[in-house]
mmCIF file of C-alpha atoms in Angstrom:
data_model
loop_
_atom_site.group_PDB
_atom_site.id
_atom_site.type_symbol
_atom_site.label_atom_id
_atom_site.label_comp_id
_atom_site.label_asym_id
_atom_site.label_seq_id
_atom_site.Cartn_x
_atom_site.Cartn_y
_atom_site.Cartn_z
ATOM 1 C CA UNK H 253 0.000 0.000 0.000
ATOM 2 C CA UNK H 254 0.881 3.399 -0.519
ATOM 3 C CA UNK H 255 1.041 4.086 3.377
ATOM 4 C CA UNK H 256 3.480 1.447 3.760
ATOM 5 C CA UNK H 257 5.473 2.509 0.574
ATOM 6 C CA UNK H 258 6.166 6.346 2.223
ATOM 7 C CA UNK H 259 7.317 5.511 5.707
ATOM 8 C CA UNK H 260 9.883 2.797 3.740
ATOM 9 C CA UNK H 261 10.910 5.888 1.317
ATOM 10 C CA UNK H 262 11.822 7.985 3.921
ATOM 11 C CA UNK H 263 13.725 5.175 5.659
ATOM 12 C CA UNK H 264 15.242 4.168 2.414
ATOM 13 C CA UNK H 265 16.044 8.005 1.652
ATOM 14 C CA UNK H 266 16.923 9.644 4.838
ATOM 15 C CA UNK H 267 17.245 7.352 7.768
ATOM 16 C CA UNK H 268 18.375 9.910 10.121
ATOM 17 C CA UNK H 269 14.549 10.718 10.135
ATOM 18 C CA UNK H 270 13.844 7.895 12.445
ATOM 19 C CA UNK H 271 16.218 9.132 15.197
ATOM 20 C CA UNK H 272 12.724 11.773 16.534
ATOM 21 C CA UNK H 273 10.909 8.855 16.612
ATOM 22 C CA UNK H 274 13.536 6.730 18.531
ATOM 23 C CA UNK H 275 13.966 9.370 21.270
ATOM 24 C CA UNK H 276 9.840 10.039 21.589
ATOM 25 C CA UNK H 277 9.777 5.979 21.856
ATOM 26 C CA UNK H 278 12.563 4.788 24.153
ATOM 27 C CA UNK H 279 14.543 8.295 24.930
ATOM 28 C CA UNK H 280 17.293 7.217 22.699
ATOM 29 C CA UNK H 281 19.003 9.936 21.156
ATOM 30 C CA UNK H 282 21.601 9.767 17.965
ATOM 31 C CA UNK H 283 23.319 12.727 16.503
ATOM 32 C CA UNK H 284 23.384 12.927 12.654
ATOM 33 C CA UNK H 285 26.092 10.940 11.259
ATOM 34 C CA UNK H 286 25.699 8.015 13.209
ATOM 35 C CA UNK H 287 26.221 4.972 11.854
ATOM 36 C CA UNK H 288 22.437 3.084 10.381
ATOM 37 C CA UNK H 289 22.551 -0.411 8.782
ATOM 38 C CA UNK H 290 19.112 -1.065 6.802
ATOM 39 C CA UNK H 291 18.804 -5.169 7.102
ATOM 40 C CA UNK H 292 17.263 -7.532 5.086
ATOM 41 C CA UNK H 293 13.103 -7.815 6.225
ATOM 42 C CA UNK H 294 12.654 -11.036 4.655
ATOM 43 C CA UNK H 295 13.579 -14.385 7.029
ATOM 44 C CA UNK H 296 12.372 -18.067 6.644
ATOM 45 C CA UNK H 297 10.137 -19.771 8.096
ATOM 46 C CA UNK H 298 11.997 -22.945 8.053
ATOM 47 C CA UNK H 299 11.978 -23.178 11.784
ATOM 48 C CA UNK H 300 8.762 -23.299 12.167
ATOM 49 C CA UNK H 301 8.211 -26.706 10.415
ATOM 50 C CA UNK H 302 10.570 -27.840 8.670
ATOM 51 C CA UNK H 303 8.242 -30.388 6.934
ATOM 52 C CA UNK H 304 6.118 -27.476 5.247
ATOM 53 C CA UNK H 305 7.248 -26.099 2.008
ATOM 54 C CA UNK H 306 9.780 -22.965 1.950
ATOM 55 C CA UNK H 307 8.017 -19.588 3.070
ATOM 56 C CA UNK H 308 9.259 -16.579 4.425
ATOM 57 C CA UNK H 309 7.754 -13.510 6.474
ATOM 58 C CA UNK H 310 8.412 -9.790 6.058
ATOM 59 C CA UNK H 311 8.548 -7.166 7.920
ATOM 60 C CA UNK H 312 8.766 -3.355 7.168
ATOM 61 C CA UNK H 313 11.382 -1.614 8.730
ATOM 62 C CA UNK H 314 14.429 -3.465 9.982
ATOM 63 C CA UNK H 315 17.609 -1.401 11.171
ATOM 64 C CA UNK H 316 20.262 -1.796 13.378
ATOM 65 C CA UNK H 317 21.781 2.020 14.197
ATOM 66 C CA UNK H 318 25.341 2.586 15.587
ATOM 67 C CA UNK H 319 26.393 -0.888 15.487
ATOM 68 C CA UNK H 320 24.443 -1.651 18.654
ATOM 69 C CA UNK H 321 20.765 -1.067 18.370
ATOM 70 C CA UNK H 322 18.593 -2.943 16.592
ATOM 71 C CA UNK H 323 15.035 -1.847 15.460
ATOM 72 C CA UNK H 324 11.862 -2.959 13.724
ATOM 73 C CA UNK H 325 9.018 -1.047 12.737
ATOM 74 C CA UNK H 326 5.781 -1.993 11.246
ATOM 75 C CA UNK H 327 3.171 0.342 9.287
ATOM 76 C CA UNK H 328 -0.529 -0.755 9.977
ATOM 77 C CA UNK H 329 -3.740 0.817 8.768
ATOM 78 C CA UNK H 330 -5.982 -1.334 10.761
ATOM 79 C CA UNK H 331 -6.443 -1.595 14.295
ATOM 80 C CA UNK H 332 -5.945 -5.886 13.711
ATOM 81 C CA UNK H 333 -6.102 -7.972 17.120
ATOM 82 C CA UNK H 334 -3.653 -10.264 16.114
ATOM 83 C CA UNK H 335 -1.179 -7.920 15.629
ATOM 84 C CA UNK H 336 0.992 -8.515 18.431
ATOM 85 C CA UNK H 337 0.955 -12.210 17.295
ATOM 86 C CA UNK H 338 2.425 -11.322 14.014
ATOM 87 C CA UNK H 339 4.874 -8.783 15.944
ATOM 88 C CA UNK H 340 5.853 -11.615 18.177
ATOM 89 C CA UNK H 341 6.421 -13.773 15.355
ATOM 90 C CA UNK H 342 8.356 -10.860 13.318
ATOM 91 C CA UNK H 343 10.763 -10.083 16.270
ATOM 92 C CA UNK H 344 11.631 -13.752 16.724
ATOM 93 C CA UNK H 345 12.663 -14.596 13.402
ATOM 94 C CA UNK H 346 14.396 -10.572 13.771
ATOM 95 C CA UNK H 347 16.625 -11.897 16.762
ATOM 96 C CA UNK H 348 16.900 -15.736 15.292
ATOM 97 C CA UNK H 349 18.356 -14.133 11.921
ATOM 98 C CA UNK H 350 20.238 -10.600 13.859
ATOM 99 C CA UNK H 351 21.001 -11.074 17.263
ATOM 100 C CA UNK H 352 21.437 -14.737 18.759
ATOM 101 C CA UNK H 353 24.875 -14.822 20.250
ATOM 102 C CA UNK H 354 27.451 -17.718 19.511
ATOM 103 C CA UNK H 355 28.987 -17.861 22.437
ATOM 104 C CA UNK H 356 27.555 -20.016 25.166
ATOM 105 C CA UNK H 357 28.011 -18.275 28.934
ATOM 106 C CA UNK H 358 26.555 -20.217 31.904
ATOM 107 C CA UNK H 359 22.758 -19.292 30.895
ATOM 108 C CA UNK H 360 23.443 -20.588 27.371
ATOM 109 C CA UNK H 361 22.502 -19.013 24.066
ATOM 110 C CA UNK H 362 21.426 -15.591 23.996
ATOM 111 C CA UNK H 363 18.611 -13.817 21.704
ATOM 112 C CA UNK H 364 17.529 -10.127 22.040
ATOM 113 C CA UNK H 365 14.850 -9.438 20.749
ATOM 114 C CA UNK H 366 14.660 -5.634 18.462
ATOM 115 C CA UNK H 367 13.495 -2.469 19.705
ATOM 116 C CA UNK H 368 9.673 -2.528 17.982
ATOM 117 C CA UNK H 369 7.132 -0.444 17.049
ATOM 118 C CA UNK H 370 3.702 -0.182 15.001
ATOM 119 C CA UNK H 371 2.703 2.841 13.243
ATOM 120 C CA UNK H 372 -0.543 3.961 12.545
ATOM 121 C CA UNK H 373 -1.222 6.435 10.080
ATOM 122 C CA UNK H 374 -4.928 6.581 10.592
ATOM 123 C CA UNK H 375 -6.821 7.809 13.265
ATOM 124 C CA UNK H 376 -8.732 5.222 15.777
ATOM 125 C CA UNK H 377 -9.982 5.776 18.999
ATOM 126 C CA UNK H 378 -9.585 2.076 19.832
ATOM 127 C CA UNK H 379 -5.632 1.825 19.304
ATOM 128 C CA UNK H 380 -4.045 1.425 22.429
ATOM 129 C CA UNK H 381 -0.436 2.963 23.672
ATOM 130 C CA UNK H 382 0.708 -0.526 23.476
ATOM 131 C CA UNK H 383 0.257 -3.864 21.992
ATOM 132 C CA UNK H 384 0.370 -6.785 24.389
ATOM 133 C CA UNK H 385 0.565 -10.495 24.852
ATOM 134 C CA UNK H 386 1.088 -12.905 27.869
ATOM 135 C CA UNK H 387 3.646 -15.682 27.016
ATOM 136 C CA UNK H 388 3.690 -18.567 29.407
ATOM 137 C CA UNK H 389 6.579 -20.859 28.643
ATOM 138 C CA UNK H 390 6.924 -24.450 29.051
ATOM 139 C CA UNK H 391 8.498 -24.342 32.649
ATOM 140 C CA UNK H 392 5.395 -22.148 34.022
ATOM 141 C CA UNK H 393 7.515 -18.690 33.884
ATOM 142 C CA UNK H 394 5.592 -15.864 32.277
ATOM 143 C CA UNK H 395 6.565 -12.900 30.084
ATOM 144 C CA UNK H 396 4.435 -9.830 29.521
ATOM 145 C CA UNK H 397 5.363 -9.206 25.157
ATOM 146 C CA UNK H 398 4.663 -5.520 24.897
ATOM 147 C CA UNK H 399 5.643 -2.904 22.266
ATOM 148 C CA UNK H 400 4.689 0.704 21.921
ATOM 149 C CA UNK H 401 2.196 1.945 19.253
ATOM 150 C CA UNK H 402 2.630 5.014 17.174
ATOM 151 C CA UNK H 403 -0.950 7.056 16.475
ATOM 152 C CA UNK H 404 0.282 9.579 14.268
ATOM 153 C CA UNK H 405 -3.146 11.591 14.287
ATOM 154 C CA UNK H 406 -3.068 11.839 18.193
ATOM 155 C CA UNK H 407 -0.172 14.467 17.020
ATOM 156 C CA UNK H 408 -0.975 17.576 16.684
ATOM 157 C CA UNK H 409 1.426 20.168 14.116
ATOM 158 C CA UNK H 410 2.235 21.931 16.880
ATOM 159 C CA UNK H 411 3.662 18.861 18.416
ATOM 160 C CA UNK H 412 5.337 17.029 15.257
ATOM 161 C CA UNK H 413 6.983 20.575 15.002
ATOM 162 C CA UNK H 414 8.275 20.720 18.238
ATOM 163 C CA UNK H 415 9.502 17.026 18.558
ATOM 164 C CA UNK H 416 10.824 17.383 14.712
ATOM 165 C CA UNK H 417 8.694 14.015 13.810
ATOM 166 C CA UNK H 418 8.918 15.217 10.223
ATOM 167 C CA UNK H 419 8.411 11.374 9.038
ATOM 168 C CA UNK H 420 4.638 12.232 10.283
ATOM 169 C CA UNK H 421 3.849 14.851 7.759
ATOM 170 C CA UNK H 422 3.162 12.958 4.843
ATOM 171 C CA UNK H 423 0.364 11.225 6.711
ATOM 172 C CA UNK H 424 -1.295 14.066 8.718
ATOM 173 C CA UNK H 425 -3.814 14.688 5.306
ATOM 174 C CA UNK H 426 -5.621 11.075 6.486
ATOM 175 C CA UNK H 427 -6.596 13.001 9.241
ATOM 176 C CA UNK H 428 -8.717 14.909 7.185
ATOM 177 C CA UNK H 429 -10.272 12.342 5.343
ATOM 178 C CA UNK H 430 -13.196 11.516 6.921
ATOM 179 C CA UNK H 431 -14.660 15.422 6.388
ATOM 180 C CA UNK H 432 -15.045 14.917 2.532
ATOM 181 C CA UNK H 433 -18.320 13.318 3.723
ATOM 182 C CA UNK H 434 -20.572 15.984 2.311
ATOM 183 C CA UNK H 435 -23.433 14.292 4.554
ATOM 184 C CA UNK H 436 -20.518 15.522 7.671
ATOM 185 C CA UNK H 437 -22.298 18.338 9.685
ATOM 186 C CA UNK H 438 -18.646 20.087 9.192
ATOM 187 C CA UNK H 439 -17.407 18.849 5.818
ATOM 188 C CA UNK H 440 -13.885 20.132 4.482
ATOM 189 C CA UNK H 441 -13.807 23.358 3.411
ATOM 190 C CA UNK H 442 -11.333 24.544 0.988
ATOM 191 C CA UNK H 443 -10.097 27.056 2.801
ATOM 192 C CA UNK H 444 -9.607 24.655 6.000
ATOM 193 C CA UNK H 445 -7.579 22.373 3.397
ATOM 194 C CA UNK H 446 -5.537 25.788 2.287
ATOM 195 C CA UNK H 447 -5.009 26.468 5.713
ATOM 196 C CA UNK H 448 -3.593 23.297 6.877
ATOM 197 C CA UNK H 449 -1.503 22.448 3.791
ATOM 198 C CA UNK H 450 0.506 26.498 4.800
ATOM 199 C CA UNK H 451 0.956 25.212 7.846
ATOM 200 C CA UNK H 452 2.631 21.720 7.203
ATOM 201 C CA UNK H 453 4.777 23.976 4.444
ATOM 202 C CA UNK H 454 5.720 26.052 6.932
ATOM 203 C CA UNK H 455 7.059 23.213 9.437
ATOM 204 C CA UNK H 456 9.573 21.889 6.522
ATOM 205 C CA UNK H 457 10.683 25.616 5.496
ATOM 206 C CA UNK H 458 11.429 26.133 9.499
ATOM 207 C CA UNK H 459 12.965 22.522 9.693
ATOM 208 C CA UNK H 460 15.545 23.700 6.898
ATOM 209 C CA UNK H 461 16.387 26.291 8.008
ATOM 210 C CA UNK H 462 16.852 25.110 11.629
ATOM 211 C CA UNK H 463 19.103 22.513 10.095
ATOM 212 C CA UNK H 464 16.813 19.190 10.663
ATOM 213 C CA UNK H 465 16.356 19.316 6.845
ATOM 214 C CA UNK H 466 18.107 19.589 3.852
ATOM 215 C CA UNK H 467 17.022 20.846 0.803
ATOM 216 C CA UNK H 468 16.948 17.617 -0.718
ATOM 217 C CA UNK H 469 14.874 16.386 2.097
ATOM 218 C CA UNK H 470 12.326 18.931 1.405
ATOM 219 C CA UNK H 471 11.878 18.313 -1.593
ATOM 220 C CA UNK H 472 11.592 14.496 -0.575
ATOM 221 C CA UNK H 473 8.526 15.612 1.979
ATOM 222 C CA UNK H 474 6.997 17.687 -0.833
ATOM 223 C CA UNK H 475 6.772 15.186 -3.219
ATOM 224 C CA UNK H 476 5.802 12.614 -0.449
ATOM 225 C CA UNK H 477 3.400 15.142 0.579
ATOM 226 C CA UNK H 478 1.774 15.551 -2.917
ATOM 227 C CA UNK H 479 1.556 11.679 -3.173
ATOM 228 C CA UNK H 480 -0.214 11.563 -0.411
ATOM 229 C CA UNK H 481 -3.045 14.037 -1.663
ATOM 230 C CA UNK H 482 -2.940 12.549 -4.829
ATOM 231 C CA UNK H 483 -4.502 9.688 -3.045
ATOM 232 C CA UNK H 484 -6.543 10.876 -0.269
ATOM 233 C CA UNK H 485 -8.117 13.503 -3.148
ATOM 234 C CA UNK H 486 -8.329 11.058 -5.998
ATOM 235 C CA UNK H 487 -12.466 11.811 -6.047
ATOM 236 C CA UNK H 488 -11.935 15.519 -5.020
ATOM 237 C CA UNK H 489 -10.200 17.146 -8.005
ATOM 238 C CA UNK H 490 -10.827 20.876 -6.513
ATOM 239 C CA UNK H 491 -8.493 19.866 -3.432
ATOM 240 C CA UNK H 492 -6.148 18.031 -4.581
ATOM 241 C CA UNK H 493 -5.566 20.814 -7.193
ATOM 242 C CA UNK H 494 -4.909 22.982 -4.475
ATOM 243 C CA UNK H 495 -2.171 21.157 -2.530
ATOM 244 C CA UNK H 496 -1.134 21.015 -6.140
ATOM 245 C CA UNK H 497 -1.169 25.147 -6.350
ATOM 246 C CA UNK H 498 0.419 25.169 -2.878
ATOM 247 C CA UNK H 499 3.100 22.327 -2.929
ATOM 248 C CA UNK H 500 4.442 22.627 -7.052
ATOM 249 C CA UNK H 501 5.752 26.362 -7.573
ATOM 250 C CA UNK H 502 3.870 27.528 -10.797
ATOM 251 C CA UNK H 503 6.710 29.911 -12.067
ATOM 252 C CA UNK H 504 10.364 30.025 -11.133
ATOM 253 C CA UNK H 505 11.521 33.393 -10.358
ATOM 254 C CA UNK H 506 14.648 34.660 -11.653
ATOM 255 C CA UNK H 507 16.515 34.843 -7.774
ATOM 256 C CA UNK H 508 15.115 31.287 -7.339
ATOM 257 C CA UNK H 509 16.334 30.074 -10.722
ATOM 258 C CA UNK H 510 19.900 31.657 -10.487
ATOM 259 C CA UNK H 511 20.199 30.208 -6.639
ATOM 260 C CA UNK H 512 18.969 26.984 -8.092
ATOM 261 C CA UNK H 513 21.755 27.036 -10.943
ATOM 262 C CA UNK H 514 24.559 28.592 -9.138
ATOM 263 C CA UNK H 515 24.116 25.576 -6.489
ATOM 264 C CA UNK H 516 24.279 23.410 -9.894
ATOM 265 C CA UNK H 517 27.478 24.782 -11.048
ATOM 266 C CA UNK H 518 29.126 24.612 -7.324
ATOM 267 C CA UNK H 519 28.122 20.407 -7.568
ATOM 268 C CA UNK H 520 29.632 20.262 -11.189
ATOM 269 C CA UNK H 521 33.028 22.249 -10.123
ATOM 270 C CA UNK H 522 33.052 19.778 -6.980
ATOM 271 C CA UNK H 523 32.577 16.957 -9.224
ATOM 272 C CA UNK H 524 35.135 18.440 -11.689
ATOM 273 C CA UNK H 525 38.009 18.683 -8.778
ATOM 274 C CA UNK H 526 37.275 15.201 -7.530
ATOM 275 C CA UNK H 527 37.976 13.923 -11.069
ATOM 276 C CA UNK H 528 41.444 16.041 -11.568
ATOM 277 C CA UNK H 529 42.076 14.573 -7.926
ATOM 278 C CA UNK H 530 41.046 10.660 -9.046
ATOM 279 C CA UNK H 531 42.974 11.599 -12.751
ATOM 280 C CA UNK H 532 45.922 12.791 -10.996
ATOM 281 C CA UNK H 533 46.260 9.886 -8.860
ATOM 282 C CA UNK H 534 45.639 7.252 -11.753
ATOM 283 C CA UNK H 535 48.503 9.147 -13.358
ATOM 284 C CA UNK H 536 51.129 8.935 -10.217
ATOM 285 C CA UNK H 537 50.091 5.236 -9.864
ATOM 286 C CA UNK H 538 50.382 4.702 -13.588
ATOM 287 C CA UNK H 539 54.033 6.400 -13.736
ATOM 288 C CA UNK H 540 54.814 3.795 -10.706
ATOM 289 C CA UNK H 541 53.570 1.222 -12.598
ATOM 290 C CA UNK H 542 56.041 1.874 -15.806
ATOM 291 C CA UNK H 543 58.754 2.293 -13.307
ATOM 292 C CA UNK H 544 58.222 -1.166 -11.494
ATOM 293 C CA UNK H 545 57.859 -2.945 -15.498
ATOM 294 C CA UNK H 546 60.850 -0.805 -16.064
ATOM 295 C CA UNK H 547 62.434 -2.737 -13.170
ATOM 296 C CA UNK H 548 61.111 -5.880 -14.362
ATOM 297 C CA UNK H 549 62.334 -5.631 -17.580
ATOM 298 C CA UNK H 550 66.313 -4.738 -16.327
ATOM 299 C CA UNK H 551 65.935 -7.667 -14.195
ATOM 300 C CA UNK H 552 64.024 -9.864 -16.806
ATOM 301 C CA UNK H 553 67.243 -8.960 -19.148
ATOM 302 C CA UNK H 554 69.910 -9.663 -16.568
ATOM 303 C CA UNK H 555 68.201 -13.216 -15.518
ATOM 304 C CA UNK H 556 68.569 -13.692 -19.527
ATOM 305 C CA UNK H 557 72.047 -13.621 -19.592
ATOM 306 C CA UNK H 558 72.928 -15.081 -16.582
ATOM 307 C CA UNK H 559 70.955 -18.218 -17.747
ATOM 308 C CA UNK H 560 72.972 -17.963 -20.890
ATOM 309 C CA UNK H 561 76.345 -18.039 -19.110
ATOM 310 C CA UNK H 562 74.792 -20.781 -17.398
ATOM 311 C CA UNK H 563 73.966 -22.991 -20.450
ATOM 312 C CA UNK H 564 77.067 -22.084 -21.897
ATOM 313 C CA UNK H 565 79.255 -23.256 -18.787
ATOM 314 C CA UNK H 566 77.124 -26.489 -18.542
ATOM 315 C CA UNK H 567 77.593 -27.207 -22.291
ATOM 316 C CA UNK H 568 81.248 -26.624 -21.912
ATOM 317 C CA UNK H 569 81.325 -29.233 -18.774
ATOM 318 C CA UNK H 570 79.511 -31.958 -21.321
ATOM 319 C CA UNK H 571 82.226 -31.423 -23.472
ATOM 320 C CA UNK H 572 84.631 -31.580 -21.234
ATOM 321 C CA UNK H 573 83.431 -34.953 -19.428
ATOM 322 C CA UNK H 574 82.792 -36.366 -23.192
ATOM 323 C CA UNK H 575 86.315 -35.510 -24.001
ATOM 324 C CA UNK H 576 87.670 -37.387 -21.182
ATOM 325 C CA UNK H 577 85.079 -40.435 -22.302
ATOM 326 C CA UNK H 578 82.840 -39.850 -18.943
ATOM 327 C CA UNK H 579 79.598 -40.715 -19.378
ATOM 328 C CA UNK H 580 76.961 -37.705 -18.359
ATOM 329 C CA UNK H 581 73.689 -38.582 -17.051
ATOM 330 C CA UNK H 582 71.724 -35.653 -17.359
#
């Protein structure tokens, strides 16, 4: 689904967007430039039953950040019961395939299981803060399976502004989804919609130029953004044509076009230096390269003749031992 498509473009895209999320979730906090390893979501299903044909499960998100931390996130629409069964079943395969430690200590293997989430893009009222499951194992002991849920409509702008949650953005239109109900007592008014849509453009400007953004990354939200309406207003051509109007610039001004072209020229000549740079070095290595076959060819020579002095002394010997009616064996 489309839902599930944007939260794994962002991840693909810009990773460091998660890090909001991961300090709103379990207070952990990363500065940009650490370290993220995307991992593979699909594992087997082998160990489940070996006797049942190959299968495989996968997840969403799957991430391990710093070298340490491992995460897993899934994006769900629907507020399903048996969520937290597939979660359970997700995060053991996760620490099966990721984190089971080789080395036995006096307890035996180890597995940890990921740092996991769901994310809900759309609003429900019967989503709680976290998903649970009572596991009683074999030997009577009992574990209490919980992971936190993520309601991104229970945000506010305000909030997603303040806590930087920019990954929510793209999503926040849902929440205005169920007012295109003409039958609504309030439906959608443009205005409302023109209203709204300034104030999500305004978060990204501010994130820019706060530094949370880059100007590649705006551009990402924009056109994740736009997707979004695209979809949400695929029946409602008069409001989707205004995020349209608000999100696309309709004419590029001359200050805008020369900023956009002088940051152009300032990639190319970046580009162009790192190429003299690579070219100069393939040159110095080439040059050392046609100094070692010079080296090789001196020597090659020199082995030459010594191997002719050689033949000629040992054809001299046979002569010599012939002469003298010795028989030679070799």
């Amino acid at each position: 689904m489309l839902w599930d498509e944007i939260l794994k473009a962002i991840v693909d895209a810009m990773p460091e967007q998660l890090f909001p999320l991961f300090k709103e979730l379990y207070g952990k906090e990363y500065p940009r430039g650490t370290p993220i390893t995307l991992l593979a979501t699909e594992s087997s299903t082998y160990r489940e039953n070996p006797d049942a044909p190959p299968g495989s499960r996968l997840c969403d998100i799957a991430l391990l950040v710093n070298g340490t931390d491992y995460y897993h996130l899934e994006c769900q629409m629907r507020n399903d019961q048996d969520m937290v069964i597939r979660m359970v079943a997700y995060d053991l395969h996760f620490a099966m395939q990721h984190t089971t430690s080789g080395e036995q200590n006096l307890d035996g293997l180890v597995m940890r299981f990921p740092r996991s989430a769901v994310i809900y893009p759309e609003k429900n009222n019967r989503i709680p803060d976290v998903l649970r499951c009572r596991i009683i194992f074999q030997d009577g002991s009992e574990h209490i399976y919980q992971i936190p849920t993520v309601r991104i409509q229970s945000y506010s702008l305000e909030e997603i502004q303040e806590k930087h949650l920019n990954l929510f953005l793209p999503y926040v239109l849902l929440r205005l989804r169920p007012r295109l109900n003409p039958k609504r007592k309030f439906p959608l008014t443009k205005n409302e919609l023109t209203a709204f849509v300034d104030k999500v453009m305004i978060i990204l400007k501010d994130e820019v130029e706060q530094g949370y953004l880059t100007e590649q990354e705006y551009d990402d939200y924009v056109n994740l953004f736009r997707r979004a309406a695209e979809k949400i207003f695929e029946k409602h051509a008069d409001f989707r044509r205004e995020v349209d109007r608000m999100t696309k610039p309709l004419i590029e001004l001359p200050s805008v076009l020369q900023k956009r072209l002088y940051a152009e020229i300032d990639s190319l000549n970046a580009n162009k230096k790192a190429l003299i740079a690579d070219n100069e070095t393939l040159l110095a290595n080439n040059e050392t390269l046609i100094a070692d076959n010079e080296m090789l060819t001196i020597d090659r020579n020199a082995l030459a003749v010594e191997l002719a002095d050689k033949n000629a002394e040992l054809a001299r010997m046979r002569a010599l031992l012939e002469q003298h009616h010795i028989p030679v064996n070799a």
